């Protein structure tokens, strides 16, 4: 791709949002893996970003920030309830994550989804330079590829799904399955986290639309559509550089002191029911109960980033986890020495890296996860090759980080045994495993991911 040509990114959220700080209004980075992955690849490349500001009825004008031209798309209070809380986060999110919560089908939410997708398509079509590349992201905007194509047939259109694409029998239950597939087929390249996602999409497209397989591609309306896996990654160098900084190393030592010099098992997640935070804590409690480890020797640190708190399932999850933390600390903590440290807020990257360095074990146990970039951040931060990653086999990252201890997050005994083995592992084995994962990570950084996708789209 010609770098000077620029790129138009279209995603539900803009990369930054406004907050009222001590010094007046300031910009903060939006939550989630999508923004942390995309921001580094846009640096130094003329780019525009079409997205929502994160506030209802916000009349924000277009603005430039960190070299990106941001084009805000407004959402009303009602659309927040019906489009975002409703169709995105109570229909698509649970359904795409193996129906971990029952998805709800509402025609009103579907109408809002269509209307909001039209607005994003209008904004993208209005801002994209002639013959440029438009890259649309994630489950909020699956109708946008086709809508943009109708408005601007001159553009090259890519779509990447950051979350898992569901099994065929689950997708087939969606009353609007055909419209969603047709929306995605408007793209020239449709990217998924894993090959199974691409395969399921191909099969469903042939079953519910006129698309046909031809030479490894999908033939649709006399166009050729590529659908395959592009596993997303991180800016590896950024994390290794942070891990080598003296102030970050000092902060890691401070975390160790503050947790009483005990071995640290760390969890870092958005507060989401797909992440398996509760079963991981239960697995830790099992270890304490069976006396395989003592609370005097090990501590669990859970960072939980608040998310989607307007949705009932998320509020219930938060209450459940906080009850569980209280129960575990009540049973196994001492005054001044809790068994679990639970922190509900987001951490800046340097603080996170200090935690990654301090942690002997990172436990990432989602019940379903498109990729999981936290697992990759931990591996990138372990520059001395020590530390152990306990990782769910149901995360996309499990396909690449071959040195991790893989677990079935539903199997509490299995997870506690894996955490135990991780704590007991010799330094030699740690190094051997961590090197394996680090090599895999270095072969696929976020820049490789973007280059691969954009080369397919423009080549
Ligand atoms: O990775 C999935 C995703 O929905 C991203 O699109 C988003 O950036 C992140 O999770 C955070 O979710 P939300 O935008 O709903 O806060």
Coordinates of C-alpha atoms and ligand atoms in Angstrom, one line a residue:
X1 CA 0.0 0.0 0.0
X2 CA 1.1 3.5 -0.8
X3 CA 1.7 5.0 2.7
X4 CA 1.1 8.6 1.6
X5 CA -2.4 7.6 0.3
X6 CA -3.6 7.4 3.9
X7 CA -6.1 5.2 5.6
X8 CA -9.6 5.6 6.9
X9 CA -10.4 3.6 10.0
X10 CA -14.0 3.1 10.9
X11 CA -14.7 1.7 14.4
X12 CA -17.4 2.2 17.0
X13 CA -15.2 4.2 19.3
X14 CA -12.7 6.9 18.5
X15 CA -9.2 6.2 19.8
X16 CA -9.6 8.9 22.5
X17 CA -12.4 10.4 24.6
X18 CA -12.7 13.6 26.6
X19 CA -12.6 13.6 30.4
X20 CA -12.7 16.4 32.9
X21 CA -9.3 16.4 34.7
X22 CA -7.6 18.7 37.2
X23 CA -6.4 20.9 34.3
X24 CA -9.8 21.1 32.6
X25 CA -10.9 18.8 29.8
X26 CA -8.3 16.3 28.5
X27 CA -8.1 13.3 26.2
X28 CA -7.9 9.8 27.4
X29 CA -7.2 6.6 25.4
X30 CA -10.4 4.6 24.8
X31 CA -10.6 1.2 26.5
X32 CA -10.1 -2.2 24.8
X33 CA -7.7 -4.1 22.6
X34 CA -9.0 -2.6 19.3
X35 CA -7.6 0.9 20.1
X36 CA -4.3 -0.3 21.6
X37 CA -3.7 -2.4 18.5
X38 CA -4.6 0.2 15.9
X39 CA -3.0 3.3 17.4
X40 CA 0.6 2.3 16.8
X41 CA 0.0 1.3 13.2
X42 CA -1.5 4.7 12.4
X43 CA 1.5 6.6 13.8
X44 CA 3.3 8.3 11.0
X45 CA 0.7 7.4 8.4
X46 CA -1.8 10.0 7.3
X47 CA -5.1 8.7 8.7
X48 CA -8.6 9.5 9.6
X49 CA -10.7 7.7 12.2
X50 CA -14.5 7.6 12.0
X51 CA -16.1 6.8 15.4
X52 CA -18.2 7.7 18.4
X53 CA -16.8 9.9 21.2
X54 CA -18.1 7.7 24.0
X55 CA -20.7 10.2 25.2
X56 CA -24.4 10.3 24.2
X57 CA -25.7 13.3 22.2
X58 CA -22.1 14.7 21.9
X59 CA -21.8 17.5 19.3
X60 CA -18.1 17.2 19.1
X61 CA -16.6 18.7 15.9
X62 CA -13.9 16.9 13.9
X63 CA -10.5 17.2 15.7
X64 CA -6.9 16.3 15.3
X65 CA -5.2 14.3 18.0
X66 CA -1.8 12.5 18.1
X67 CA -1.6 12.8 14.3
X68 CA -5.0 11.3 13.6
X69 CA -7.9 13.2 12.1
X70 CA -10.9 12.2 14.1
X71 CA -14.4 12.3 12.6
X72 CA -17.0 12.0 15.4
X73 CA -20.3 10.1 14.7
X74 CA -23.0 11.1 17.2
X75 CA -25.1 8.6 19.1
X76 CA -28.3 9.6 20.9
X77 CA -29.2 8.4 24.4
X78 CA -31.8 6.1 22.8
X79 CA -29.3 4.7 20.3
X80 CA -26.9 4.0 23.2
X81 CA -29.6 1.8 24.8
X82 CA -30.8 0.1 21.6
X83 CA -27.8 0.0 19.3
X84 CA -24.8 -0.3 21.8
X85 CA -26.2 -1.8 25.0
X86 CA -28.9 -3.7 23.1
X87 CA -28.0 -5.2 19.7
X88 CA -24.2 -4.9 20.1
X89 CA -23.8 -6.0 23.7
X90 CA -26.9 -8.1 24.5
X91 CA -27.4 -9.8 21.1
X92 CA -24.1 -10.0 19.2
X93 CA -21.6 -10.0 22.0
X94 CA -23.0 -13.1 23.9
X95 CA -23.9 -14.9 20.7
X96 CA -20.5 -14.5 19.2
X97 CA -19.0 -15.6 22.5
X98 CA -20.5 -19.1 22.4
X99 CA -23.8 -17.9 24.0
X100 CA -22.2 -17.6 27.4
X101 CA -25.3 -15.5 28.3
X102 CA -28.6 -16.0 26.4
X103 CA -28.6 -13.5 23.4
X104 CA -31.7 -11.4 23.1
X105 CA -33.4 -10.8 19.7
X106 CA -35.3 -7.5 19.5
X107 CA -36.5 -6.0 16.2
X108 CA -36.3 -2.5 17.7
X109 CA -32.6 -3.0 18.5
X110 CA -32.0 -4.4 15.0
X111 CA -33.6 -1.3 13.4
X112 CA -31.3 0.9 15.6
X113 CA -28.3 -1.2 14.5
X114 CA -29.1 -0.6 10.8
X115 CA -29.7 3.1 11.3
X116 CA -26.5 3.6 13.2
X117 CA -24.5 1.6 10.6
X118 CA -26.0 3.8 7.9
X119 CA -24.7 6.9 9.8
X120 CA -21.2 5.4 10.1
X121 CA -21.3 4.5 6.3
X122 CA -22.3 8.1 5.5
X123 CA -19.5 9.5 7.6
X124 CA -16.9 7.1 6.0
X125 CA -18.1 7.8 2.5
X126 CA -18.0 11.6 3.1
X127 CA -14.4 11.6 4.4
X128 CA -12.6 9.0 2.4
X129 CA -10.4 10.4 -0.4
X130 CA -11.0 9.1 -3.9
X131 CA -9.7 5.5 -4.5
X132 CA -8.5 5.2 -0.9
X133 CA -8.6 2.4 1.6
X134 CA -11.3 2.1 4.2
X135 CA -10.8 -0.3 7.1
X136 CA -13.9 -1.1 9.1
X137 CA -13.6 -2.8 12.5
X138 CA -15.6 -5.1 14.7
X139 CA -19.1 -6.4 15.4
X140 CA -20.7 -3.1 15.9
X141 CA -20.4 -2.2 12.2
X142 CA -21.0 -5.4 10.2
X143 CA -23.4 -3.7 7.8
X144 CA -21.1 -0.9 7.0
X145 CA -18.9 -2.6 4.3
X146 CA -21.9 -3.1 2.0
X147 CA -23.3 0.3 2.8
X148 CA -20.0 2.0 2.0
X149 CA -19.6 0.1 -1.2
X150 CA -23.1 1.3 -2.4
X151 CA -22.1 4.9 -1.7
X152 CA -18.4 4.7 -2.9
X153 CA -17.6 1.9 -5.3
X154 CA -14.2 3.5 -5.9
X155 CA -12.9 2.5 -2.5
X156 CA -11.0 -0.6 -1.3
X157 CA -12.9 -1.9 1.7
X158 CA -11.6 -4.1 4.5
X159 CA -13.3 -5.5 7.5
X160 CA -11.7 -7.1 10.6
X161 CA -13.6 -8.8 13.4
X162 CA -11.8 -8.5 16.7
X163 CA -14.0 -11.0 18.6
X164 CA -14.7 -14.7 17.8
X165 CA -16.9 -15.5 14.8
X166 CA -19.5 -17.9 16.2
X167 CA -20.1 -21.6 15.3
X168 CA -22.5 -22.0 12.4
X169 CA -25.5 -23.4 14.3
X170 CA -25.4 -20.4 16.7
X171 CA -25.0 -17.8 13.9
X172 CA -27.9 -19.5 12.1
X173 CA -30.3 -18.6 15.0
X174 CA -30.0 -14.8 14.3
X175 CA -33.2 -13.6 12.6
X176 CA -31.0 -11.1 10.5
X177 CA -28.3 -13.6 9.6
X178 CA -28.6 -13.0 5.9
X179 CA -28.4 -9.2 6.2
X180 CA -25.3 -9.5 8.5
X181 CA -23.5 -11.8 6.0
X182 CA -24.5 -9.5 3.0
X183 CA -23.2 -6.5 5.0
X184 CA -19.8 -8.2 5.5
X185 CA -19.6 -9.5 1.9
X186 CA -19.5 -5.8 0.8
X187 CA -15.8 -5.8 1.9
X188 CA -13.0 -7.0 -0.4
X189 CA -11.2 -8.6 2.5
X190 CA -13.0 -10.0 5.7
X191 CA -10.5 -10.8 8.4
X192 CA -10.9 -13.0 11.4
X193 CA -8.8 -13.9 14.5
X194 CA -8.6 -17.6 13.7
X195 CA -9.0 -19.9 10.6
X196 CA -12.1 -21.4 12.0
X197 CA -13.8 -18.0 11.9
X198 CA -13.0 -17.6 8.2
X199 CA -14.2 -21.1 7.5
X200 CA -17.5 -20.6 9.3
X201 CA -18.1 -17.3 7.6
X202 CA -17.5 -19.0 4.2
X203 CA -19.8 -21.8 4.9
X204 CA -22.6 -19.6 6.2
X205 CA -22.2 -17.2 3.2
X206 CA -22.7 -20.1 0.8
X207 CA -25.7 -21.3 2.8
X208 CA -27.6 -18.0 3.2
X209 CA -26.4 -15.8 0.4
X210 CA -25.6 -16.2 -3.3
X211 CA -21.8 -16.3 -2.6
X212 CA -20.0 -19.3 -4.1
X213 CA -16.5 -20.6 -3.4
X214 CA -14.1 -20.0 -6.3
X215 CA -10.3 -20.6 -6.2
X216 CA -10.1 -20.3 -2.4
X217 CA -12.2 -17.0 -2.4
X218 CA -15.8 -16.2 -2.3
X219 CA -17.5 -15.1 -5.5
X220 CA -20.2 -12.6 -4.7
X221 CA -22.0 -10.2 -7.1
X222 CA -19.2 -10.7 -9.6
X223 CA -16.6 -9.7 -7.1
X224 CA -14.0 -11.7 -5.3
X225 CA -14.0 -11.6 -1.5
X226 CA -11.1 -12.9 0.6
X227 CA -12.1 -14.3 4.0
X228 CA -9.3 -15.6 6.2
X229 CA -7.5 -15.4 9.5
X230 CA -5.2 -12.4 10.4
X231 CA -4.3 -13.0 14.1
X232 CA -4.0 -9.5 15.7
X233 CA -1.0 -8.6 17.8
X234 CA 0.7 -5.9 19.8
X235 CA 3.5 -3.3 19.4
X236 CA 6.1 -5.8 20.9
X237 CA 8.9 -3.2 20.9
X238 CA 6.8 -0.7 23.0
X239 CA 6.4 -3.3 25.8
X240 CA 10.0 -4.5 25.7
X241 CA 11.2 -0.9 25.9
X242 CA 8.9 -0.2 28.8
X243 CA 10.1 -3.3 30.6
X244 CA 13.7 -2.1 30.3
X245 CA 13.0 1.3 31.8
X246 CA 14.5 1.9 35.3
X247 CA 11.5 3.6 36.7
X248 CA 9.3 0.8 35.5
X249 CA 11.6 -1.8 37.1
X250 CA 11.6 0.2 40.4
X251 CA 7.8 0.3 40.3
X252 CA 7.8 -3.5 39.9
X253 CA 9.9 -3.9 43.0
X254 CA 7.6 -1.6 44.8
X255 CA 4.6 -3.8 43.8
X256 CA 6.5 -6.8 45.2
X257 CA 7.3 -5.0 48.5
X258 CA 3.6 -4.0 48.8
X259 CA 2.4 -7.5 48.4
X260 CA 4.7 -8.7 51.2
X261 CA 7.4 -10.3 48.9
X262 CA 4.9 -13.1 48.2
X263 CA 4.7 -14.9 44.8
X264 CA 2.3 -12.9 42.6
X265 CA -0.4 -14.5 40.4
X266 CA -1.8 -11.7 38.2
X267 CA -5.1 -11.3 36.3
X268 CA -5.8 -8.3 34.0
X269 CA -9.1 -8.1 32.2
X270 CA -12.0 -5.9 31.2
X271 CA -14.7 -6.7 33.7
X272 CA -16.6 -9.0 31.3
X273 CA -18.3 -12.4 31.8
X274 CA -16.3 -13.8 28.8
X275 CA -13.0 -13.4 30.7
X276 CA -13.6 -16.2 33.3
X277 CA -12.4 -14.0 36.2
X278 CA -14.7 -15.7 38.7
X279 CA -13.7 -19.3 37.8
X280 CA -10.0 -18.2 38.0
X281 CA -10.5 -16.8 41.5
X282 CA -12.3 -20.0 42.5
X283 CA -9.4 -22.0 41.1
X284 CA -7.1 -20.0 43.3
X285 CA -9.3 -20.6 46.4
X286 CA -9.2 -24.3 45.6
X287 CA -5.4 -24.1 45.8
X288 CA -5.5 -22.4 49.2
X289 CA -8.2 -24.8 50.5
X290 CA -6.2 -27.8 49.5
X291 CA -3.1 -26.2 51.2
X292 CA -1.1 -26.8 48.0
X293 CA -0.1 -23.1 48.5
X294 CA -0.3 -21.0 51.6
X295 CA -1.6 -17.4 51.6
X296 CA 1.6 -16.5 53.3
X297 CA 3.5 -17.5 50.2
X298 CA 1.3 -16.4 47.3
X299 CA -1.1 -13.6 46.5
X300 CA -3.6 -13.1 43.6
X301 CA -3.7 -9.6 42.1
X302 CA -6.7 -9.0 39.9
X303 CA -6.9 -5.8 37.8
X304 CA -10.5 -5.4 36.5
X305 CA -11.2 -2.6 34.0
X306 CA -14.8 -1.3 34.3
X307 CA -16.9 -2.0 31.2
X308 CA -20.4 -1.7 29.9
X309 CA -21.8 -1.0 33.4
X310 CA -25.3 0.0 32.0
X311 CA -25.9 -3.6 30.9
X312 CA -27.4 -5.8 33.7
X313 CA -25.2 -8.9 33.0
X314 CA -22.1 -6.7 33.6
X315 CA -23.5 -5.3 36.9
X316 CA -24.3 -8.8 38.1
X317 CA -20.9 -10.0 37.2
X318 CA -19.2 -7.2 39.0
X319 CA -21.3 -7.8 42.1
X320 CA -20.5 -11.6 41.9
X321 CA -16.8 -11.1 41.6
X322 CA -16.7 -8.6 44.5
X323 CA -18.6 -11.0 46.7
X324 CA -16.2 -13.8 45.8
X325 CA -13.1 -11.6 46.5
X326 CA -14.7 -10.8 49.9
X327 CA -15.3 -14.5 50.6
X328 CA -11.8 -15.5 49.7
X329 CA -10.2 -12.7 51.8
X330 CA -12.6 -13.5 54.6
X331 CA -11.5 -17.2 54.6
X332 CA -7.8 -16.9 53.9
X333 CA -6.7 -13.3 54.5
X334 CA -5.0 -11.8 57.6
X335 CA -5.1 -8.2 58.7
X336 CA -2.7 -6.4 56.5
X337 CA -2.3 -9.5 54.3
X338 CA -5.3 -10.1 51.9
X339 CA -5.2 -13.3 49.8
X340 CA -6.6 -11.4 46.8
X341 CA -5.8 -7.8 45.8
X342 CA -8.7 -6.5 43.6
X343 CA -8.3 -3.2 41.8
X344 CA -11.2 -2.0 39.6
X345 CA -9.8 0.7 37.3
X346 CA -7.7 0.9 34.2
X347 CA -3.9 1.2 34.4
X348 CA -1.6 3.2 32.1
X349 CA 0.8 1.0 30.0
X350 CA 3.9 1.7 32.2
X351 CA 2.1 0.6 35.4
X352 CA 0.8 -2.5 33.6
X353 CA 4.3 -3.4 32.5
X354 CA 5.5 -2.9 36.1
X355 CA 2.8 -5.4 37.2
X356 CA 3.7 -7.8 34.4
X357 CA 7.4 -7.8 35.5
X358 CA 6.4 -8.2 39.2
X359 CA 4.1 -11.2 38.5
X360 CA 5.5 -14.7 38.7
X361 CA 2.4 -16.0 36.8
X362 CA -0.2 -14.4 34.6
X363 CA -3.5 -16.2 34.6
X364 CA -5.6 -15.5 31.5
X365 CA -8.6 -17.8 31.5
X366 CA -11.4 -16.5 29.3
X367 CA -14.3 -18.9 28.5
X368 CA -14.0 -17.4 25.0
X369 CA -11.8 -14.7 23.6
X370 CA -11.0 -13.5 20.0
X371 CA -7.3 -13.1 20.8
X372 CA -6.4 -11.6 24.2
X373 CA -3.7 -9.0 23.9
X374 CA -2.9 -8.9 27.6
X375 CA -1.4 -12.4 27.3
X376 CA 0.8 -11.0 24.5
X377 CA 1.7 -7.9 26.5
X378 CA 2.9 -10.1 29.4
X379 CA 5.1 -12.2 27.1
X380 CA 6.6 -9.1 25.4
X381 CA 7.4 -7.6 28.9
X382 CA 9.2 -10.7 30.2
X383 CA 12.5 -9.6 28.7
X384 CA 14.5 -11.9 31.0
X385 CA 12.5 -14.9 29.7
X386 CA 11.2 -15.8 33.1
X387 CA 7.6 -15.9 34.3
X388 CA 4.8 -18.3 33.3
X389 CA 1.6 -17.7 31.3
X390 CA -1.4 -19.8 32.2
X391 CA -3.7 -19.4 29.2
X392 CA -7.2 -20.6 28.2
X393 CA -7.3 -22.9 25.2
X394 CA -10.4 -20.9 24.2
X395 CA -8.5 -17.7 23.4
X396 CA -7.1 -16.9 20.0
X397 CA -3.7 -16.3 21.6
X398 CA -3.4 -20.0 22.6
X399 CA -2.8 -20.8 18.9
X400 CA 0.4 -18.7 18.9
X401 CA 1.9 -18.6 22.4
X402 CA 3.1 -22.2 22.4
X403 CA 5.1 -21.8 25.6
X404 CA 2.0 -21.2 27.7
X405 CA 0.4 -23.7 30.1
X406 CA -2.9 -24.2 28.3
X407 CA -6.0 -24.8 30.5
X408 CA -9.7 -25.5 30.0
X409 CA -11.2 -22.6 32.1
X410 CA -14.3 -24.6 33.0
X411 CA -12.1 -27.2 34.7
X412 CA -11.4 -25.6 38.1
X413 CA -9.1 -28.5 39.2
X414 CA -7.2 -28.2 35.9
X415 CA -6.7 -24.4 36.3
X416 CA -5.6 -24.7 39.9
X417 CA -3.1 -27.4 39.0
X418 CA -1.8 -25.3 36.2
X419 CA -1.3 -22.3 38.5
X420 CA 0.4 -24.6 41.0
X421 CA 2.7 -26.0 38.3
X422 CA 3.5 -22.5 37.2
X423 CA 4.5 -21.5 40.7
X424 CA 6.6 -24.6 41.1
X425 CA 8.3 -24.5 37.6
X426 CA 12.1 -24.4 37.5
X427 CA 13.7 -21.3 36.1
X428 CA 15.2 -23.4 33.3
X429 CA 11.7 -24.6 32.2
X430 CA 10.3 -21.0 32.5
X431 CA 13.0 -19.7 30.2
X432 CA 12.5 -22.5 27.7
X433 CA 8.7 -21.9 27.6
X434 CA 8.9 -18.1 27.6
X435 CA 11.5 -18.1 24.8
X436 CA 9.1 -20.2 22.7
X437 CA 6.3 -17.7 23.2
X438 CA 8.5 -14.7 22.6
X439 CA 9.8 -16.1 19.3
X440 CA 6.2 -16.7 18.2
X441 CA 5.3 -13.1 19.2
X442 CA 8.2 -11.6 17.4
X443 CA 7.2 -13.3 14.2
X444 CA 3.8 -11.6 14.3
X445 CA 3.7 -8.1 15.8
X446 CA 0.8 -5.7 15.2
X447 CA 2.8 -4.2 12.3
X448 CA 3.0 -7.6 10.6
X449 CA -0.7 -8.0 11.2
X450 CA -1.5 -4.6 9.6
X451 CA 1.0 -5.1 6.7
X452 CA -0.5 -8.6 6.0
X453 CA -4.1 -7.3 6.0
X454 CA -3.4 -4.1 4.0
X455 CA -1.2 -6.0 1.4
X456 CA -4.1 -8.4 0.9
X457 CA -6.5 -5.5 0.5
X458 CA -4.5 -3.4 -1.9
X459 CA -2.3 -6.0 -3.6
Ligands
LIG1 O1 -12.4 -6.2 21.4 C1 -13.8 -6.1 21.5 C2 -14.3 -4.7 21.9 O2 -15.6 -4.6 21.8 C3 -13.7 -3.6 21.1 O3 -14.3 -3.3 19.9 C4 -13.7 -2.5 22.1 O4 -12.7 -1.6 21.8 C5 -13.5 -3.2 23.4 O5 -14.0 -4.5 23.3 C6 -14.1 -2.4 24.6 O6 -15.5 -2.5 24.6 P1 -16.4 -1.2 24.6 O7 -16.1 -0.4 23.4 O8 -17.8 -1.8 24.5 O9 -16.1 -0.5 25.9

